[in-house]
Amino acid sequence: MADDFREAQPSEYLRLFLKDGIRPDSRPTHGYRDVKIHCNTVNSALGSAMICYGDTRVIAGIKGKFGSPTIDNPDHGYLIPNISLPPLCNSKYKPGPPSDTAVAISHKLSVITRDMVTLSDLCILPGRVVWALYADVICINDDGNVFDAAVLALTAALYNTLLPATHVQEETGFVSVDLNGEKTPLKLQHLTVPVTIAVFDDTLLPDPTEFEENVVSGVVSCCIDDHGKIRQLWNSANLSDQKLSAALEYATKRSKVLHSVLKKVSK
């Protein structure tokens, strides 16, 4: 009966739980799912991390290739993030071209990482050769809030990235990887962690599950760096100034916890 009610009237089903101050997965109204971070999970990557938000699992890996810089920025390398949401992670995603959700998240990842890495640090030979870093994020299981898991996985992977030493032949300018050289940690200007809060009947629901995402009226996604600065904010919820302030206050507090966890398990 409960499953039938949940499927037939999902909004009423959620309201019944919220009246008692809990959510369908037994969390308190403002509770967060357990977050687990596993770094260096892909041996072939320059840096990698797997993130678990409850049953949501996302893995990120950084691979590097030599590339040619642009004429306008001859000493700038590239950082190219992308997320894959395959049908195996959730049946709502279909085979074929990237879904609208994947395209939107990939764009947001590009915005978030734009000022995390100084692209001039990826230069090997000005005007000739630079590092092109491909940040591939793959969702293994989507049970809601994939965006937060993707951002945290990407941040952790970049934080643990080691660039191989390179050798430049003076006569030819040919660049190769020096297998015996010391690897260099990728320099980050800051670390960014995400906090997404859904809104349902004017109630704030942090870290929404897939079930909750299907019935909420909107979400607030906030990305905060390790200095407490809000770097990005996306808001699709119609919130009063008071409610928005409450959401941002919660996001700021939660970001400190995530930063603490990230730094403990990284490096």
PDB file of C-alpha atoms in Angstrom:
ATOM      1  CA  MET A   1       0.000   0.000   0.000  1.00  0.00           C
ATOM      2  CA  ALA A   2       2.753   2.448   0.925  1.00  0.00           C
ATOM      3  CA  ASP A   3       4.541   1.901  -2.394  1.00  0.00           C
ATOM      4  CA  ASP A   4       1.296   2.387  -4.318  1.00  0.00           C
ATOM      5  CA  PHE A   5       0.587   5.629  -2.434  1.00  0.00           C
ATOM      6  CA  ARG A   6       4.147   6.848  -3.053  1.00  0.00           C
ATOM      7  CA  GLU A   7       3.794   6.271  -6.779  1.00  0.00           C
ATOM      8  CA  ALA A   8       0.238   7.581  -7.150  1.00  0.00           C
ATOM      9  CA  GLN A   9       0.603  10.723  -5.006  1.00  0.00           C
ATOM     10  CA  PRO A  10       4.319  11.402  -4.441  1.00  0.00           C
ATOM     11  CA  SER A  11       3.788  14.959  -3.181  1.00  0.00           C
ATOM     12  CA  GLU A  12       1.274  13.906  -0.541  1.00  0.00           C
ATOM     13  CA  TYR A  13       3.531  11.008   0.396  1.00  0.00           C
ATOM     14  CA  LEU A  14       6.417  13.408   1.062  1.00  0.00           C
ATOM     15  CA  ARG A  15       4.187  15.823   2.989  1.00  0.00           C
ATOM     16  CA  LEU A  16       3.156  13.065   5.389  1.00  0.00           C
ATOM     17  CA  PHE A  17       6.788  12.487   6.318  1.00  0.00           C
ATOM     18  CA  LEU A  18       7.675  16.176   6.586  1.00  0.00           C
ATOM     19  CA  LYS A  19       4.809  16.748   9.029  1.00  0.00           C
ATOM     20  CA  ASP A  20       6.760  14.572  11.469  1.00  0.00           C
ATOM     21  CA  GLY A  21      10.059  16.304  10.717  1.00  0.00           C
ATOM     22  CA  ILE A  22      11.556  13.405   8.788  1.00  0.00           C
ATOM     23  CA  ARG A  23      12.082  12.389   5.170  1.00  0.00           C
ATOM     24  CA  PRO A  24      11.284   9.109   3.399  1.00  0.00           C
ATOM     25  CA  ASP A  25      14.877   7.860   3.826  1.00  0.00           C
ATOM     26  CA  SER A  26      14.663   8.483   7.622  1.00  0.00           C
ATOM     27  CA  ARG A  27      16.761  11.648   7.584  1.00  0.00           C
ATOM     28  CA  PRO A  28      15.603  14.679   9.549  1.00  0.00           C
ATOM     29  CA  THR A  29      14.184  17.435   7.372  1.00  0.00           C
ATOM     30  CA  HIS A  30      17.492  19.299   7.161  1.00  0.00           C
ATOM     31  CA  GLY A  31      19.678  16.196   7.258  1.00  0.00           C
ATOM     32  CA  TYR A  32      22.361  15.230   4.778  1.00  0.00           C
ATOM     33  CA  ARG A  33      23.236  11.770   3.498  1.00  0.00           C
ATOM     34  CA  ASP A  34      26.595  10.292   4.453  1.00  0.00           C
ATOM     35  CA  VAL A  35      29.343  11.444   2.095  1.00  0.00           C
ATOM     36  CA  LYS A  36      32.283   9.165   1.362  1.00  0.00           C
ATOM     37  CA  ILE A  37      35.351  10.190  -0.630  1.00  0.00           C
ATOM     38  CA  HIS A  38      37.807   7.651  -2.077  1.00  0.00           C
ATOM     39  CA  CYS A  39      40.828   9.182  -3.800  1.00  0.00           C
ATOM     40  CA  ASN A  40      43.195   7.703  -6.419  1.00  0.00           C
ATOM     41  CA  THR A  41      40.714   5.000  -7.411  1.00  0.00           C
ATOM     42  CA  VAL A  42      41.869   4.863 -11.068  1.00  0.00           C
ATOM     43  CA  ASN A  43      45.526   3.872 -11.384  1.00  0.00           C
ATOM     44  CA  SER A  44      45.823   4.947 -15.013  1.00  0.00           C
ATOM     45  CA  ALA A  45      44.632   8.509 -14.307  1.00  0.00           C
ATOM     46  CA  LEU A  46      46.772  11.463 -13.275  1.00  0.00           C
ATOM     47  CA  GLY A  47      44.280  11.994 -10.451  1.00  0.00           C
ATOM     48  CA  SER A  48      40.959  10.423  -9.578  1.00  0.00           C
ATOM     49  CA  ALA A  49      38.258  10.180  -6.936  1.00  0.00           C
ATOM     50  CA  MET A  50      34.996   8.396  -6.262  1.00  0.00           C
ATOM     51  CA  ILE A  51      32.220  10.083  -4.305  1.00  0.00           C
ATOM     52  CA  CYS A  52      29.260   8.435  -2.609  1.00  0.00           C
ATOM     53  CA  TYR A  53      26.261  10.529  -1.565  1.00  0.00           C
ATOM     54  CA  GLY A  54      24.136   7.806  -0.012  1.00  0.00           C
ATOM     55  CA  ASP A  55      23.387   5.535  -2.975  1.00  0.00           C
ATOM     56  CA  THR A  56      24.518   8.110  -5.536  1.00  0.00           C
ATOM     57  CA  ARG A  57      27.991   7.249  -6.826  1.00  0.00           C
ATOM     58  CA  VAL A  58      30.177   9.269  -9.153  1.00  0.00           C
ATOM     59  CA  ILE A  59      33.778   8.769 -10.248  1.00  0.00           C
ATOM     60  CA  ALA A  60      36.115  11.349 -11.790  1.00  0.00           C
ATOM     61  CA  GLY A  61      39.426  10.811 -13.533  1.00  0.00           C
ATOM     62  CA  ILE A  62      41.964  13.232 -14.998  1.00  0.00           C
ATOM     63  CA  LYS A  63      43.904  12.252 -18.106  1.00  0.00           C
ATOM     64  CA  GLY A  64      46.519  14.400 -19.798  1.00  0.00           C
ATOM     65  CA  LYS A  65      47.666  14.804 -23.370  1.00  0.00           C
ATOM     66  CA  PHE A  66      50.055  17.127 -25.136  1.00  0.00           C
ATOM     67  CA  GLY A  67      48.326  19.804 -27.166  1.00  0.00           C
ATOM     68  CA  SER A  68      48.968  22.973 -29.109  1.00  0.00           C
ATOM     69  CA  PRO A  69      48.014  26.299 -27.504  1.00  0.00           C
ATOM     70  CA  THR A  70      45.842  28.870 -29.195  1.00  0.00           C
ATOM     71  CA  ILE A  71      47.352  31.870 -30.941  1.00  0.00           C
ATOM     72  CA  ASP A  72      45.688  34.247 -28.477  1.00  0.00           C
ATOM     73  CA  ASN A  73      46.981  32.350 -25.420  1.00  0.00           C
ATOM     74  CA  PRO A  74      50.281  30.719 -26.406  1.00  0.00           C
ATOM     75  CA  ASP A  75      51.186  29.861 -22.803  1.00  0.00           C
ATOM     76  CA  HIS A  76      47.797  28.498 -21.695  1.00  0.00           C
ATOM     77  CA  GLY A  77      46.868  24.835 -21.460  1.00  0.00           C
ATOM     78  CA  TYR A  78      43.399  23.330 -21.351  1.00  0.00           C
ATOM     79  CA  LEU A  79      41.087  21.888 -18.709  1.00  0.00           C
ATOM     80  CA  ILE A  80      38.074  20.181 -20.270  1.00  0.00           C
ATOM     81  CA  PRO A  81      35.464  18.684 -17.910  1.00  0.00           C
ATOM     82  CA  ASN A  82      32.669  16.437 -19.076  1.00  0.00           C
ATOM     83  CA  ILE A  83      30.096  14.226 -17.371  1.00  0.00           C
ATOM     84  CA  SER A  84      28.582  10.993 -18.625  1.00  0.00           C
ATOM     85  CA  LEU A  85      25.161   9.852 -17.386  1.00  0.00           C
ATOM     86  CA  PRO A  86      24.747   6.379 -18.915  1.00  0.00           C
ATOM     87  CA  PRO A  87      21.494   4.411 -18.838  1.00  0.00           C
ATOM     88  CA  LEU A  88      23.127   1.941 -16.439  1.00  0.00           C
ATOM     89  CA  CYS A  89      23.209   4.581 -13.693  1.00  0.00           C
ATOM     90  CA  ASN A  90      19.491   5.293 -14.009  1.00  0.00           C
ATOM     91  CA  SER A  91      16.844   4.154 -16.472  1.00  0.00           C
ATOM     92  CA  LYS A  92      15.692   7.750 -16.999  1.00  0.00           C
ATOM     93  CA  TYR A  93      18.803   8.317 -19.149  1.00  0.00           C
ATOM     94  CA  LYS A  94      18.579   6.890 -22.656  1.00  0.00           C
ATOM     95  CA  PRO A  95      21.264   5.696 -25.093  1.00  0.00           C
ATOM     96  CA  GLY A  96      22.397   8.197 -27.675  1.00  0.00           C
ATOM     97  CA  PRO A  97      23.517  11.829 -27.457  1.00  0.00           C
ATOM     98  CA  PRO A  98      24.128  13.371 -24.006  1.00  0.00           C
ATOM     99  CA  SER A  99      20.926  14.205 -22.154  1.00  0.00           C
ATOM    100  CA  ASP A 100      19.954  17.784 -21.361  1.00  0.00           C
ATOM    101  CA  THR A 101      20.945  17.097 -17.744  1.00  0.00           C
ATOM    102  CA  ALA A 102      24.427  15.935 -18.779  1.00  0.00           C
ATOM    103  CA  VAL A 103      24.931  18.973 -21.027  1.00  0.00           C
ATOM    104  CA  ALA A 104      23.816  21.340 -18.249  1.00  0.00           C
ATOM    105  CA  ILE A 105      26.071  19.742 -15.618  1.00  0.00           C
ATOM    106  CA  SER A 106      29.060  19.702 -18.004  1.00  0.00           C
ATOM    107  CA  HIS A 107      28.575  23.423 -18.613  1.00  0.00           C
ATOM    108  CA  LYS A 108      28.419  24.093 -14.876  1.00  0.00           C
ATOM    109  CA  LEU A 109      31.575  22.052 -14.308  1.00  0.00           C
ATOM    110  CA  SER A 110      33.337  24.227 -16.897  1.00  0.00           C
ATOM    111  CA  VAL A 111      32.202  27.361 -15.090  1.00  0.00           C
ATOM    112  CA  ILE A 112      33.268  26.004 -11.682  1.00  0.00           C
ATOM    113  CA  THR A 113      36.746  24.911 -12.793  1.00  0.00           C
ATOM    114  CA  ARG A 114      37.409  28.020 -14.866  1.00  0.00           C
ATOM    115  CA  ASP A 115      39.229  29.817 -12.063  1.00  0.00           C
ATOM    116  CA  MET A 116      40.352  26.782 -10.045  1.00  0.00           C
ATOM    117  CA  VAL A 117      43.353  26.079 -12.268  1.00  0.00           C
ATOM    118  CA  THR A 118      45.742  28.703 -13.641  1.00  0.00           C
ATOM    119  CA  LEU A 119      45.991  27.576 -17.248  1.00  0.00           C
ATOM    120  CA  SER A 120      49.478  29.062 -17.630  1.00  0.00           C
ATOM    121  CA  ASP A 121      50.667  26.407 -15.149  1.00  0.00           C
ATOM    122  CA  LEU A 122      49.854  23.842 -17.850  1.00  0.00           C
ATOM    123  CA  CYS A 123      52.343  25.322 -20.314  1.00  0.00           C
ATOM    124  CA  ILE A 124      55.291  23.108 -21.270  1.00  0.00           C
ATOM    125  CA  LEU A 125      56.829  24.997 -24.196  1.00  0.00           C
ATOM    126  CA  PRO A 126      55.281  28.440 -24.856  1.00  0.00           C
ATOM    127  CA  GLY A 127      53.664  28.638 -28.246  1.00  0.00           C
ATOM    128  CA  ARG A 128      54.406  24.993 -28.941  1.00  0.00           C
ATOM    129  CA  VAL A 129      53.209  22.449 -26.377  1.00  0.00           C
ATOM    130  CA  VAL A 130      50.839  22.580 -23.400  1.00  0.00           C
ATOM    131  CA  TRP A 131      48.997  20.090 -21.223  1.00  0.00           C
ATOM    132  CA  ALA A 132      45.402  19.365 -22.167  1.00  0.00           C
ATOM    133  CA  LEU A 133      43.680  17.889 -19.119  1.00  0.00           C
ATOM    134  CA  TYR A 134      40.478  15.964 -19.739  1.00  0.00           C
ATOM    135  CA  ALA A 135      38.358  15.675 -16.593  1.00  0.00           C
ATOM    136  CA  ASP A 136      35.966  12.806 -17.209  1.00  0.00           C
ATOM    137  CA  VAL A 137      33.166  12.383 -14.678  1.00  0.00           C
ATOM    138  CA  ILE A 138      31.020   9.249 -14.849  1.00  0.00           C
ATOM    139  CA  CYS A 139      27.892   8.563 -12.823  1.00  0.00           C
ATOM    140  CA  ILE A 140      27.764   4.969 -11.626  1.00  0.00           C
ATOM    141  CA  ASN A 141      24.431   5.242  -9.822  1.00  0.00           C
ATOM    142  CA  ASP A 142      22.024   8.178  -9.705  1.00  0.00           C
ATOM    143  CA  ASP A 143      19.825   8.345  -6.620  1.00  0.00           C
ATOM    144  CA  GLY A 144      19.620  12.123  -6.659  1.00  0.00           C
ATOM    145  CA  ASN A 145      21.905  15.133  -6.346  1.00  0.00           C
ATOM    146  CA  VAL A 146      24.321  13.984  -9.043  1.00  0.00           C
ATOM    147  CA  PHE A 147      25.505  17.571  -9.460  1.00  0.00           C
ATOM    148  CA  ASP A 148      26.974  17.778  -5.957  1.00  0.00           C
ATOM    149  CA  ALA A 149      28.611  14.377  -6.289  1.00  0.00           C
ATOM    150  CA  ALA A 150      30.088  15.345  -9.674  1.00  0.00           C
ATOM    151  CA  VAL A 151      31.538  18.635  -8.433  1.00  0.00           C
ATOM    152  CA  LEU A 152      33.035  17.068  -5.323  1.00  0.00           C
ATOM    153  CA  ALA A 153      34.491  14.158  -7.332  1.00  0.00           C
ATOM    154  CA  LEU A 154      36.050  16.548  -9.843  1.00  0.00           C
ATOM    155  CA  THR A 155      37.482  18.781  -7.109  1.00  0.00           C
ATOM    156  CA  ALA A 156      38.973  15.793  -5.274  1.00  0.00           C
ATOM    157  CA  ALA A 157      40.440  14.384  -8.499  1.00  0.00           C
ATOM    158  CA  LEU A 158      42.077  17.700  -9.415  1.00  0.00           C
ATOM    159  CA  TYR A 159      43.353  18.112  -5.857  1.00  0.00           C
ATOM    160  CA  ASN A 160      45.146  14.769  -6.181  1.00  0.00           C
ATOM    161  CA  THR A 161      46.423  15.213  -9.737  1.00  0.00           C
ATOM    162  CA  LEU A 162      50.143  14.774 -10.360  1.00  0.00           C
ATOM    163  CA  LEU A 163      51.560  16.041 -13.661  1.00  0.00           C
ATOM    164  CA  PRO A 164      54.363  13.870 -15.108  1.00  0.00           C
ATOM    165  CA  ALA A 165      57.785  15.405 -15.649  1.00  0.00           C
ATOM    166  CA  THR A 166      58.516  16.327 -19.263  1.00  0.00           C
ATOM    167  CA  HIS A 167      61.680  16.477 -21.348  1.00  0.00           C
ATOM    168  CA  VAL A 168      62.244  18.907 -24.212  1.00  0.00           C
ATOM    169  CA  GLN A 169      64.896  18.117 -26.825  1.00  0.00           C
ATOM    170  CA  GLU A 170      66.716  21.365 -27.517  1.00  0.00           C
ATOM    171  CA  GLU A 171      67.606  20.483 -31.117  1.00  0.00           C
ATOM    172  CA  THR A 172      64.145  19.507 -32.300  1.00  0.00           C
ATOM    173  CA  GLY A 173      61.807  20.923 -29.656  1.00  0.00           C
ATOM    174  CA  PHE A 174      60.267  17.467 -29.326  1.00  0.00           C
ATOM    175  CA  VAL A 175      58.490  16.994 -25.984  1.00  0.00           C
ATOM    176  CA  SER A 176      58.185  13.657 -24.217  1.00  0.00           C
ATOM    177  CA  VAL A 177      57.228  12.382 -20.787  1.00  0.00           C
ATOM    178  CA  ASP A 178      60.190  11.805 -18.486  1.00  0.00           C
ATOM    179  CA  LEU A 179      59.298   8.535 -16.765  1.00  0.00           C
ATOM    180  CA  ASN A 180      62.146   8.953 -14.274  1.00  0.00           C
ATOM    181  CA  GLY A 181      61.327  12.556 -13.423  1.00  0.00           C
ATOM    182  CA  GLU A 182      59.486  13.769 -10.355  1.00  0.00           C
ATOM    183  CA  LYS A 183      55.787  14.359 -10.760  1.00  0.00           C
ATOM    184  CA  THR A 184      54.413  17.797  -9.902  1.00  0.00           C
ATOM    185  CA  PRO A 185      51.144  18.353  -7.991  1.00  0.00           C
ATOM    186  CA  LEU A 186      48.626  20.362  -9.975  1.00  0.00           C
ATOM    187  CA  LYS A 187      48.306  23.817  -8.427  1.00  0.00           C
ATOM    188  CA  LEU A 188      44.768  24.880  -7.533  1.00  0.00           C
ATOM    189  CA  GLN A 189      43.802  28.441  -6.728  1.00  0.00           C
ATOM    190  CA  HIS A 190      41.109  27.163  -4.381  1.00  0.00           C
ATOM    191  CA  LEU A 191      39.000  24.114  -3.601  1.00  0.00           C
ATOM    192  CA  THR A 192      35.309  24.253  -4.379  1.00  0.00           C
ATOM    193  CA  VAL A 193      32.621  22.132  -2.740  1.00  0.00           C
ATOM    194  CA  PRO A 194      28.926  22.122  -3.689  1.00  0.00           C
ATOM    195  CA  VAL A 195      25.799  22.216  -1.550  1.00  0.00           C
ATOM    196  CA  THR A 196      22.415  21.725  -3.207  1.00  0.00           C
ATOM    197  CA  ILE A 197      19.171  22.395  -1.348  1.00  0.00           C
ATOM    198  CA  ALA A 198      15.774  21.526  -2.798  1.00  0.00           C
ATOM    199  CA  VAL A 199      12.570  23.410  -1.998  1.00  0.00           C
ATOM    200  CA  PHE A 200       9.239  21.706  -1.354  1.00  0.00           C
ATOM    201  CA  ASP A 201       6.244  23.625   0.006  1.00  0.00           C
ATOM    202  CA  ASP A 202       8.619  26.324   1.255  1.00  0.00           C
ATOM    203  CA  THR A 203      10.606  23.657   3.156  1.00  0.00           C
ATOM    204  CA  LEU A 204      14.342  23.355   2.555  1.00  0.00           C
ATOM    205  CA  LEU A 205      15.516  19.815   1.785  1.00  0.00           C
ATOM    206  CA  PRO A 206      19.320  19.552   1.564  1.00  0.00           C
ATOM    207  CA  ASP A 207      20.837  16.880  -0.652  1.00  0.00           C
ATOM    208  CA  PRO A 208      17.622  15.675  -2.346  1.00  0.00           C
ATOM    209  CA  THR A 209      17.162  12.061  -3.410  1.00  0.00           C
ATOM    210  CA  GLU A 210      15.890  11.198  -6.870  1.00  0.00           C
ATOM    211  CA  PHE A 211      12.365  10.734  -5.488  1.00  0.00           C
ATOM    212  CA  GLU A 212      12.460  14.198  -3.920  1.00  0.00           C
ATOM    213  CA  GLU A 213      13.914  15.798  -7.058  1.00  0.00           C
ATOM    214  CA  ASN A 214      10.842  14.665  -8.977  1.00  0.00           C
ATOM    215  CA  VAL A 215       8.396  16.541  -6.729  1.00  0.00           C
ATOM    216  CA  VAL A 216      10.263  19.648  -5.524  1.00  0.00           C
ATOM    217  CA  SER A 217       9.545  23.081  -6.985  1.00  0.00           C
ATOM    218  CA  GLY A 218      13.194  24.049  -7.465  1.00  0.00           C
ATOM    219  CA  VAL A 219      16.733  23.846  -6.115  1.00  0.00           C
ATOM    220  CA  VAL A 220      19.473  26.152  -4.909  1.00  0.00           C
ATOM    221  CA  SER A 221      23.003  24.985  -5.783  1.00  0.00           C
ATOM    222  CA  CYS A 222      25.832  26.845  -4.137  1.00  0.00           C
ATOM    223  CA  CYS A 223      29.568  26.319  -4.710  1.00  0.00           C
ATOM    224  CA  ILE A 224      31.808  27.586  -1.908  1.00  0.00           C
ATOM    225  CA  ASP A 225      35.599  27.650  -1.797  1.00  0.00           C
ATOM    226  CA  ASP A 226      37.881  26.837   1.131  1.00  0.00           C
ATOM    227  CA  HIS A 227      38.019  30.514   2.103  1.00  0.00           C
ATOM    228  CA  GLY A 228      34.253  30.640   2.613  1.00  0.00           C
ATOM    229  CA  LYS A 229      33.611  32.596  -0.595  1.00  0.00           C
ATOM    230  CA  ILE A 230      30.555  31.762  -2.691  1.00  0.00           C
ATOM    231  CA  ARG A 231      31.937  31.139  -6.167  1.00  0.00           C
ATOM    232  CA  GLN A 232      28.790  30.129  -8.027  1.00  0.00           C
ATOM    233  CA  LEU A 233      25.088  30.149  -7.273  1.00  0.00           C
ATOM    234  CA  TRP A 234      22.294  28.622  -9.315  1.00  0.00           C
ATOM    235  CA  ASN A 235      18.737  29.155  -8.104  1.00  0.00           C
ATOM    236  CA  SER A 236      15.659  27.700  -9.792  1.00  0.00           C
ATOM    237  CA  ALA A 237      13.427  28.047  -6.704  1.00  0.00           C
ATOM    238  CA  ASN A 238      11.036  30.910  -6.032  1.00  0.00           C
ATOM    239  CA  LEU A 239      12.286  31.792  -2.555  1.00  0.00           C
ATOM    240  CA  SER A 240      11.762  34.795  -0.347  1.00  0.00           C
ATOM    241  CA  ASP A 241      14.876  36.710   0.667  1.00  0.00           C
ATOM    242  CA  GLN A 242      14.583  35.216   4.139  1.00  0.00           C
ATOM    243  CA  LYS A 243      14.418  31.636   2.855  1.00  0.00           C
ATOM    244  CA  LEU A 244      17.279  32.220   0.427  1.00  0.00           C
ATOM    245  CA  SER A 245      19.405  33.622   3.240  1.00  0.00           C
ATOM    246  CA  ALA A 246      18.586  30.549   5.333  1.00  0.00           C
ATOM    247  CA  ALA A 247      19.586  28.276   2.450  1.00  0.00           C
ATOM    248  CA  LEU A 248      22.890  30.085   1.966  1.00  0.00           C
ATOM    249  CA  GLU A 249      23.596  29.984   5.701  1.00  0.00           C
ATOM    250  CA  TYR A 250      23.049  26.239   5.721  1.00  0.00           C
ATOM    251  CA  ALA A 251      25.216  25.826   2.595  1.00  0.00           C
ATOM    252  CA  THR A 252      28.060  27.762   4.207  1.00  0.00           C
ATOM    253  CA  LYS A 253      27.985  25.589   7.327  1.00  0.00           C
ATOM    254  CA  ARG A 254      27.801  22.399   5.305  1.00  0.00           C
ATOM    255  CA  SER A 255      30.670  23.462   3.036  1.00  0.00           C
ATOM    256  CA  LYS A 256      33.015  23.608   6.042  1.00  0.00           C
ATOM    257  CA  VAL A 257      32.232  19.979   6.823  1.00  0.00           C
ATOM    258  CA  LEU A 258      32.825  18.926   3.217  1.00  0.00           C
ATOM    259  CA  HIS A 259      36.114  20.823   3.012  1.00  0.00           C
ATOM    260  CA  SER A 260      37.287  19.142   6.200  1.00  0.00           C
ATOM    261  CA  VAL A 261      36.427  15.696   4.859  1.00  0.00           C
ATOM    262  CA  LEU A 262      38.038  16.443   1.479  1.00  0.00           C
ATOM    263  CA  LYS A 263      41.344  17.555   2.952  1.00  0.00           C
ATOM    264  CA  LYS A 264      41.526  14.617   5.372  1.00  0.00           C
ATOM    265  CA  VAL A 265      41.244  11.962   2.668  1.00  0.00           C
ATOM    266  CA  SER A 266      43.214  13.724  -0.079  1.00  0.00           C
ATOM    267  CA  LYS A 267      46.935  13.943  -0.751  1.00  0.00           C
TER     268      LYS A 267
END
